[in-house]
Structures are given as structure tokens and as C-alpha cells.
PDB file of C-alpha atoms and ligand atoms in Angstrom:
ATOM      1  CA  MET A 260      37.551 125.006 321.858  1.00  0.00           C
ATOM      2  CA  PRO A 261      36.240 128.552 321.555  1.00  0.00           C
ATOM      3  CA  ARG A 262      37.926 131.394 320.699  1.00  0.00           C
ATOM      4  CA  TYR A 263      38.351 133.704 323.906  1.00  0.00           C
ATOM      5  CA  ILE A 264      38.442 137.319 323.261  1.00  0.00           C
ATOM      6  CA  ALA A 265      40.251 139.691 326.349  1.00  0.00           C
ATOM      7  CA  ILE A 266      38.883 143.120 326.770  1.00  0.00           C
ATOM      8  CA  THR A 267      40.051 145.407 329.825  1.00  0.00           C
ATOM      9  CA  ASP A 268      40.582 148.740 331.107  1.00  0.00           C
ATOM     10  CA  ILE A 269      38.012 150.691 328.976  1.00  0.00           C
ATOM     11  CA  HIS A 270      37.274 153.601 331.297  1.00  0.00           C
ATOM     12  CA  GLY A 271      34.069 154.549 330.108  1.00  0.00           C
ATOM     13  CA  GLU A 272      35.299 155.059 326.529  1.00  0.00           C
ATOM     14  CA  LEU A 273      32.220 153.617 324.687  1.00  0.00           C
ATOM     15  CA  GLY A 274      33.270 154.832 321.232  1.00  0.00           C
ATOM     16  CA  LYS A 275      36.464 152.915 321.573  1.00  0.00           C
ATOM     17  CA  LEU A 276      34.626 149.759 323.015  1.00  0.00           C
ATOM     18  CA  GLU A 277      32.314 149.921 320.283  1.00  0.00           C
ATOM     19  CA  SER A 278      34.956 150.569 317.571  1.00  0.00           C
ATOM     20  CA  VAL A 279      36.700 147.318 318.683  1.00  0.00           C
ATOM     21  CA  LEU A 280      33.640 145.235 318.758  1.00  0.00           C
ATOM     22  CA  SER A 281      33.128 146.092 315.486  1.00  0.00           C
ATOM     23  CA  LYS A 282      36.354 145.301 314.080  1.00  0.00           C
ATOM     24  CA  ILE A 283      36.039 141.850 315.893  1.00  0.00           C
ATOM     25  CA  GLU A 284      34.100 139.504 313.766  1.00  0.00           C
ATOM     26  CA  ALA A 285      32.988 137.733 316.859  1.00  0.00           C
ATOM     27  CA  ARG A 286      31.477 133.557 316.287  1.00  0.00           C
ATOM     28  CA  HIS A 287      28.481 132.891 318.325  1.00  0.00           C
ATOM     29  CA  ASP A 288      30.792 130.245 320.356  1.00  0.00           C
ATOM     30  CA  ASP A 289      33.781 133.198 320.992  1.00  0.00           C
ATOM     31  CA  VAL A 290      33.611 133.639 324.988  1.00  0.00           C
ATOM     32  CA  PHE A 291      34.312 137.287 325.940  1.00  0.00           C
ATOM     33  CA  VAL A 292      36.371 138.128 329.031  1.00  0.00           C
ATOM     34  CA  PHE A 293      35.809 141.589 330.427  1.00  0.00           C
ATOM     35  CA  MET A 294      38.986 141.962 332.822  1.00  0.00           C
ATOM     36  CA  GLY A 295      37.689 145.230 334.490  1.00  0.00           C
ATOM     37  CA  ASP A 296      38.258 148.590 334.862  1.00  0.00           C
ATOM     38  CA  TYR A 297      34.707 149.509 332.859  1.00  0.00           C
ATOM     39  CA  ILE A 298      34.512 152.916 334.765  1.00  0.00           C
ATOM     40  CA  ASP A 299      35.863 156.097 335.367  1.00  0.00           C
ATOM     41  CA  ARG A 300      37.933 158.929 333.396  1.00  0.00           C
ATOM     42  CA  GLY A 301      36.005 158.660 330.275  1.00  0.00           C
ATOM     43  CA  ALA A 302      32.668 160.198 329.522  1.00  0.00           C
ATOM     44  CA  ASP A 303      30.328 157.228 329.471  1.00  0.00           C
ATOM     45  CA  SER A 304      30.781 154.689 332.322  1.00  0.00           C
ATOM     46  CA  LYS A 305      27.123 153.728 332.540  1.00  0.00           C
ATOM     47  CA  GLY A 306      27.027 153.119 328.630  1.00  0.00           C
ATOM     48  CA  VAL A 307      30.234 150.662 328.686  1.00  0.00           C
ATOM     49  CA  VAL A 308      28.253 148.761 331.617  1.00  0.00           C
ATOM     50  CA  GLU A 309      25.523 148.182 329.275  1.00  0.00           C
ATOM     51  CA  ARG A 310      27.207 147.395 326.200  1.00  0.00           C
ATOM     52  CA  VAL A 311      29.618 144.768 328.074  1.00  0.00           C
ATOM     53  CA  ILE A 312      26.298 143.060 329.571  1.00  0.00           C
ATOM     54  CA  ALA A 313      24.603 143.466 326.119  1.00  0.00           C
ATOM     55  CA  GLN A 314      27.197 141.140 324.678  1.00  0.00           C
ATOM     56  CA  SER A 315      26.075 138.471 326.714  1.00  0.00           C
ATOM     57  CA  GLU A 316      22.933 138.127 324.593  1.00  0.00           C
ATOM     58  CA  LYS A 317      25.079 137.124 321.768  1.00  0.00           C
ATOM     59  CA  ASN A 318      28.094 135.333 323.892  1.00  0.00           C
ATOM     60  CA  LYS A 319      29.202 133.723 326.659  1.00  0.00           C
ATOM     61  CA  CYS A 320      30.922 136.994 328.822  1.00  0.00           C
ATOM     62  CA  ILE A 321      32.755 136.774 331.603  1.00  0.00           C
ATOM     63  CA  TYR A 322      33.134 140.078 334.066  1.00  0.00           C
ATOM     64  CA  LEU A 323      36.262 140.147 336.047  1.00  0.00           C
ATOM     65  CA  ILE A 324      36.781 143.183 338.458  1.00  0.00           C
ATOM     66  CA  GLY A 325      39.165 145.931 338.045  1.00  0.00           C
ATOM     67  CA  SER A 326      40.804 148.125 340.335  1.00  0.00           C
ATOM     68  CA  HIS A 327      38.589 150.879 339.710  1.00  0.00           C
ATOM     69  CA  GLU A 328      35.053 148.883 340.674  1.00  0.00           C
ATOM     70  CA  TYR A 329      37.385 147.128 343.647  1.00  0.00           C
ATOM     71  CA  ALA A 330      37.698 151.068 344.787  1.00  0.00           C
ATOM     72  CA  TYR A 331      33.985 151.784 343.831  1.00  0.00           C
ATOM     73  CA  LEU A 332      32.821 149.013 346.156  1.00  0.00           C
ATOM     74  CA  HIS A 333      34.930 149.523 349.150  1.00  0.00           C
ATOM     75  CA  SER A 334      34.666 153.554 348.917  1.00  0.00           C
ATOM     76  CA  GLN A 335      31.542 154.092 351.294  1.00  0.00           C
ATOM     77  CA  LYS A 336      33.242 151.870 354.231  1.00  0.00           C
ATOM     78  CA  ASP A 337      36.840 152.573 353.888  1.00  0.00           C
ATOM     79  CA  GLU A 338      38.724 156.016 353.497  1.00  0.00           C
ATOM     80  CA  TYR A 339      41.450 154.918 351.510  1.00  0.00           C
ATOM     81  CA  TYR A 340      38.912 153.428 348.803  1.00  0.00           C
ATOM     82  CA  ASN A 341      36.932 156.449 349.001  1.00  0.00           C
ATOM     83  CA  PHE A 342      39.915 158.974 348.395  1.00  0.00           C
ATOM     84  CA  LEU A 343      41.197 156.170 345.109  1.00  0.00           C
ATOM     85  CA  PHE A 344      37.401 156.485 343.769  1.00  0.00           C
ATOM     86  CA  TRP A 345      37.005 160.456 343.834  1.00  0.00           C
ATOM     87  CA  ASN A 346      40.663 160.970 342.428  1.00  0.00           C
ATOM     88  CA  TYR A 347      41.125 158.603 340.024  1.00  0.00           C
ATOM     89  CA  GLY A 348      38.283 159.159 337.861  1.00  0.00           C
ATOM     90  CA  GLY A 349      35.192 158.653 339.931  1.00  0.00           C
ATOM     91  CA  PRO A 350      33.918 161.767 339.006  1.00  0.00           C
ATOM     92  CA  ALA A 351      33.360 161.014 335.580  1.00  0.00           C
ATOM     93  CA  THR A 352      31.371 157.862 336.526  1.00  0.00           C
ATOM     94  CA  VAL A 353      29.406 159.533 338.870  1.00  0.00           C
ATOM     95  CA  LYS A 354      28.276 162.267 336.131  1.00  0.00           C
ATOM     96  CA  SER A 355      27.560 159.475 333.930  1.00  0.00           C
ATOM     97  CA  TYR A 356      25.434 157.739 336.041  1.00  0.00           C
ATOM     98  CA  GLY A 357      23.756 161.059 337.413  1.00  0.00           C
ATOM     99  CA  SER A 358      24.762 160.524 341.258  1.00  0.00           C
ATOM    100  CA  PHE A 359      26.866 158.279 343.142  1.00  0.00           C
ATOM    101  CA  GLU A 360      23.559 156.328 344.815  1.00  0.00           C
ATOM    102  CA  ASN A 361      22.728 155.572 340.826  1.00  0.00           C
ATOM    103  CA  ILE A 362      25.684 153.524 340.303  1.00  0.00           C
ATOM    104  CA  GLY A 363      24.613 151.057 342.632  1.00  0.00           C
ATOM    105  CA  LYS A 364      20.594 151.493 342.035  1.00  0.00           C
ATOM    106  CA  ILE A 365      21.166 150.774 338.190  1.00  0.00           C
ATOM    107  CA  HIS A 366      24.178 148.371 338.282  1.00  0.00           C
ATOM    108  CA  GLY A 367      24.771 147.426 341.511  1.00  0.00           C
ATOM    109  CA  GLU A 368      24.138 143.503 341.168  1.00  0.00           C
ATOM    110  CA  PHE A 369      26.826 143.670 337.972  1.00  0.00           C
ATOM    111  CA  PHE A 370      29.401 145.442 340.261  1.00  0.00           C
ATOM    112  CA  GLN A 371      28.590 142.721 343.084  1.00  0.00           C
ATOM    113  CA  ASN A 372      28.995 139.971 340.915  1.00  0.00           C
ATOM    114  CA  LEU A 373      32.279 140.430 339.302  1.00  0.00           C
ATOM    115  CA  GLN A 374      34.729 137.622 339.395  1.00  0.00           C
ATOM    116  CA  TYR A 375      38.519 138.058 340.687  1.00  0.00           C
ATOM    117  CA  TYR A 376      39.592 136.071 337.677  1.00  0.00           C
ATOM    118  CA  TYR A 377      38.709 133.202 334.906  1.00  0.00           C
ATOM    119  CA  LEU A 378      40.972 129.967 334.341  1.00  0.00           C
ATOM    120  CA  THR A 379      41.063 127.819 331.579  1.00  0.00           C
ATOM    121  CA  ASP A 380      43.434 125.164 330.785  1.00  0.00           C
ATOM    122  CA  LYS A 381      45.699 127.073 328.724  1.00  0.00           C
ATOM    123  CA  TYR A 382      44.984 130.757 330.471  1.00  0.00           C
ATOM    124  CA  LEU A 383      44.634 132.983 333.545  1.00  0.00           C
ATOM    125  CA  PHE A 384      42.777 136.217 332.774  1.00  0.00           C
ATOM    126  CA  ILE A 385      43.230 138.464 335.778  1.00  0.00           C
ATOM    127  CA  HIS A 386      42.779 142.053 335.960  1.00  0.00           C
ATOM    128  CA  ALA A 387      46.291 143.078 337.502  1.00  0.00           C
ATOM    129  CA  GLY A 388      48.131 139.852 337.971  1.00  0.00           C
ATOM    130  CA  ILE A 389      49.300 137.564 340.782  1.00  0.00           C
ATOM    131  CA  ASP A 390      51.752 137.590 343.477  1.00  0.00           C
ATOM    132  CA  PRO A 391      54.167 134.962 342.245  1.00  0.00           C
ATOM    133  CA  ASN A 392      55.351 133.533 345.406  1.00  0.00           C
ATOM    134  CA  TYR A 393      51.855 132.244 346.080  1.00  0.00           C
ATOM    135  CA  PRO A 394      49.586 129.728 344.341  1.00  0.00           C
ATOM    136  CA  LEU A 395      46.221 130.869 342.662  1.00  0.00           C
ATOM    137  CA  GLU A 396      44.187 129.581 345.719  1.00  0.00           C
ATOM    138  CA  LYS A 397      46.173 131.803 348.337  1.00  0.00           C
ATOM    139  CA  GLN A 398      46.193 135.304 346.370  1.00  0.00           C
ATOM    140  CA  ASP A 399      45.366 138.179 348.296  1.00  0.00           C
ATOM    141  CA  GLU A 400      42.109 140.313 346.515  1.00  0.00           C
ATOM    142  CA  VAL A 401      43.725 143.591 346.693  1.00  0.00           C
ATOM    143  CA  ASP A 402      47.090 141.494 344.585  1.00  0.00           C
ATOM    144  CA  MET A 403      44.517 140.485 341.981  1.00  0.00           C
ATOM    145  CA  VAL A 404      43.277 144.153 341.178  1.00  0.00           C
ATOM    146  CA  TYR A 405      46.292 146.090 342.106  1.00  0.00           C
ATOM    147  CA  ILE A 406      49.620 144.473 342.111  1.00  0.00           C
ATOM    148  CA  ARG A 407      52.292 145.744 339.364  1.00  0.00           C
ATOM    149  CA  HIS A 408      56.184 145.345 339.279  1.00  0.00           C
ATOM    150  CA  LYS A 409      56.388 142.127 341.488  1.00  0.00           C
ATOM    151  CA  PHE A 410      54.196 140.447 339.089  1.00  0.00           C
ATOM    152  CA  ILE A 411      55.223 141.792 335.790  1.00  0.00           C
ATOM    153  CA  TYR A 412      58.877 141.421 336.102  1.00  0.00           C
ATOM    154  CA  SER A 413      59.007 137.778 337.271  1.00  0.00           C
ATOM    155  CA  LYS A 414      58.456 134.573 336.197  1.00  0.00           C
ATOM    156  CA  HIS A 415      55.092 132.603 337.878  1.00  0.00           C
ATOM    157  CA  ASN A 416      54.556 129.194 338.236  1.00  0.00           C
ATOM    158  CA  LEU A 417      51.435 128.581 336.770  1.00  0.00           C
ATOM    159  CA  PRO A 418      50.935 126.410 333.512  1.00  0.00           C
ATOM    160  CA  GLN A 419      48.678 128.808 332.602  1.00  0.00           C
ATOM    161  CA  LYS A 420      49.686 132.114 330.210  1.00  0.00           C
ATOM    162  CA  ILE A 421      48.524 134.951 332.461  1.00  0.00           C
ATOM    163  CA  ILE A 422      46.325 137.285 330.289  1.00  0.00           C
ATOM    164  CA  PHE A 423      46.578 141.141 332.514  1.00  0.00           C
ATOM    165  CA  GLY A 424      45.557 144.656 332.510  1.00  0.00           C
ATOM    166  CA  HIS A 425      45.887 147.381 335.004  1.00  0.00           C
ATOM    167  CA  THR A 426      49.544 148.451 334.093  1.00  0.00           C
ATOM    168  CA  GLU A 427      50.005 150.426 331.059  1.00  0.00           C
ATOM    169  CA  PHE A 428      52.189 149.818 327.768  1.00  0.00           C
ATOM    170  CA  GLU A 429      52.812 151.567 324.391  1.00  0.00           C
ATOM    171  CA  LYS A 430      51.935 148.617 323.411  1.00  0.00           C
ATOM    172  CA  PRO A 431      50.745 144.921 324.389  1.00  0.00           C
ATOM    173  CA  TYR A 432      53.484 143.681 326.795  1.00  0.00           C
ATOM    174  CA  ILE A 433      54.438 139.899 325.580  1.00  0.00           C
ATOM    175  CA  ASP A 434      56.725 137.621 327.358  1.00  0.00           C
ATOM    176  CA  GLU A 435      56.580 133.497 327.601  1.00  0.00           C
ATOM    177  CA  TYR A 436      54.204 133.489 330.832  1.00  0.00           C
ATOM    178  CA  LYS A 437      51.872 136.867 330.417  1.00  0.00           C
ATOM    179  CA  ILE A 438      50.316 139.183 328.207  1.00  0.00           C
ATOM    180  CA  GLY A 439      49.321 142.763 329.185  1.00  0.00           C
ATOM    181  CA  ILE A 440      46.880 144.466 327.024  1.00  0.00           C
ATOM    182  CA  ASP A 441      46.248 147.801 329.017  1.00  0.00           C
ATOM    183  CA  LEU A 442      47.320 150.372 326.398  1.00  0.00           C
ATOM    184  CA  GLY A 443      45.932 153.429 328.275  1.00  0.00           C
ATOM    185  CA  CYS A 444      42.357 153.504 327.074  1.00  0.00           C
ATOM    186  CA  GLY A 445      40.786 156.711 329.212  1.00  0.00           C
ATOM    187  CA  LYS A 446      43.813 157.870 330.361  1.00  0.00           C
ATOM    188  CA  TYR A 447      45.407 159.141 327.423  1.00  0.00           C
ATOM    189  CA  LYS A 448      43.045 160.810 324.534  1.00  0.00           C
ATOM    190  CA  ASN A 449      45.112 159.076 321.748  1.00  0.00           C
ATOM    191  CA  SER A 450      45.487 155.572 323.348  1.00  0.00           C
ATOM    192  CA  PRO A 451      43.599 152.771 321.507  1.00  0.00           C
ATOM    193  CA  LEU A 452      41.483 150.188 323.203  1.00  0.00           C
ATOM    194  CA  CYS A 453      43.199 146.573 322.869  1.00  0.00           C
ATOM    195  CA  ALA A 454      41.342 143.306 322.249  1.00  0.00           C
ATOM    196  CA  LEU A 455      43.426 140.009 322.476  1.00  0.00           C
ATOM    197  CA  ILE A 456      41.787 137.212 320.473  1.00  0.00           C
ATOM    198  CA  LEU A 457      43.115 133.790 321.490  1.00  0.00           C
ATOM    199  CA  ASP A 458      42.380 131.171 319.146  1.00  0.00           C
ATOM    200  CA  ASN A 459      43.694 127.713 319.498  1.00  0.00           C
ATOM    201  CA  GLY A 460      47.333 128.772 320.307  1.00  0.00           C
ATOM    202  CA  LYS A 461      47.469 131.937 318.145  1.00  0.00           C
ATOM    203  CA  GLU A 462      47.195 135.518 319.746  1.00  0.00           C
ATOM    204  CA  GLU A 463      46.001 138.151 317.599  1.00  0.00           C
ATOM    205  CA  PHE A 464      45.544 142.040 318.622  1.00  0.00           C
ATOM    206  CA  VAL A 465      42.603 144.314 317.612  1.00  0.00           C
ATOM    207  CA  TYR A 466      42.546 147.710 318.190  1.00  0.00           C
ATOM    208  CA  SER A 467      40.284 150.828 318.647  1.00  0.00           C
TER     209      SER A 467
HETATM  210 MN1   MN B 581      42.785 150.793 334.790  1.00  0.00          MN
END
């Protein structure tokens, strides 16, 4: 079984991404699962997207959608998401790409092809979580990228442990059913980016 390496909520912090990647001694069969929120807030959203794409030259990479990519993708057809994009870090993304239009010109295909979740025998990787009242195939796309307390403070019935980001914790959130690894990278200057290495039932955290 390969190792799975989960990284989420990078938020334009290329330096922290490079730092955490340099501390992981990646093997050729490791599978990287990037769980969304590549952009917004930090200074180099474009560089972060380029770097996660570059990792696919060495490893199998899965790219999930986060709430910030969801807001970006819906910003031109929906006023609410337009507000979210421009008020929750979007200007930093626009600055890094040079213009709003450039985001789509340069990485439109990447953003359009992001997946909502990645499922293995033991794990479900997803940006925010699931509504615990519904099976996986009935999940609402907005919940999968935005849900917080209803997911975090409930049990769920999936056989897989859920690996999630989106909601920040001071240290990784761990219970019997789930692990949250967003520690506020991009939002707080001193918050590290955290990678979770899942190696045959063992869980190891690596910090930028
Ligand atoms: Mn986030």
C-alpha cells in the first residue's frame, strides 16, 4: 500500500509549502493528496499552484477543491461567492496572477478539474467534511467545501477515517473518526503548514 501524504489550506504560502515538502522524504510510490485552498491570503498563489502541479512529475497527485477555489469558480455568476472571493483573500491571488482574468488563462484547467473528495479503503480525503446525516453519494457540494461544526462535532457512519482541512485548529484535531490538519497557514503569520503522512495505519505529522 502506498503512503498517502495529505496537505491542505496552503493559501499562497509558497515558502511554507517548500519547507514542508523538503522535510518529507518522498518515495516514488507516495500519493500526494492536496486538499484545496491553494490560493488567497498569502503572497504567491500562482507559485503554490505551479508547485503542486510540479509534484505530479514525481508522484501520483490528487487535487481537491477547497472553499476558496469554489468561491473563485462561482464568483462571476453568483454575487455571494463574488463577495467571498474579494473579501477573503482574493485580492492577493489577483495580485499574484497579475489580473483576475489571468487566473483562468494560466490555471483555469487546473481549477476546473479539481475533485470534491478522494476515497481509499481506509481514508476519505475532503476539504471541509461531510454532512453526517447523508451517505457520501448524497453529499451537497457546498457542504463538502464549507461544512464545519455539524461535521466536526458528530460521529459519521463511513468506514473510512476522514482527513479534512478548512477549519483551523492550533494543533491537529484527532478523534476516532477524523483528523483535521488546517493549522491556519496563510491566515496567521506564525502558523505552520502541516502535512499528514499516512503509512499503513501510522499517522505522522510534518510541519513547515
Ligand atoms: Mn482555508
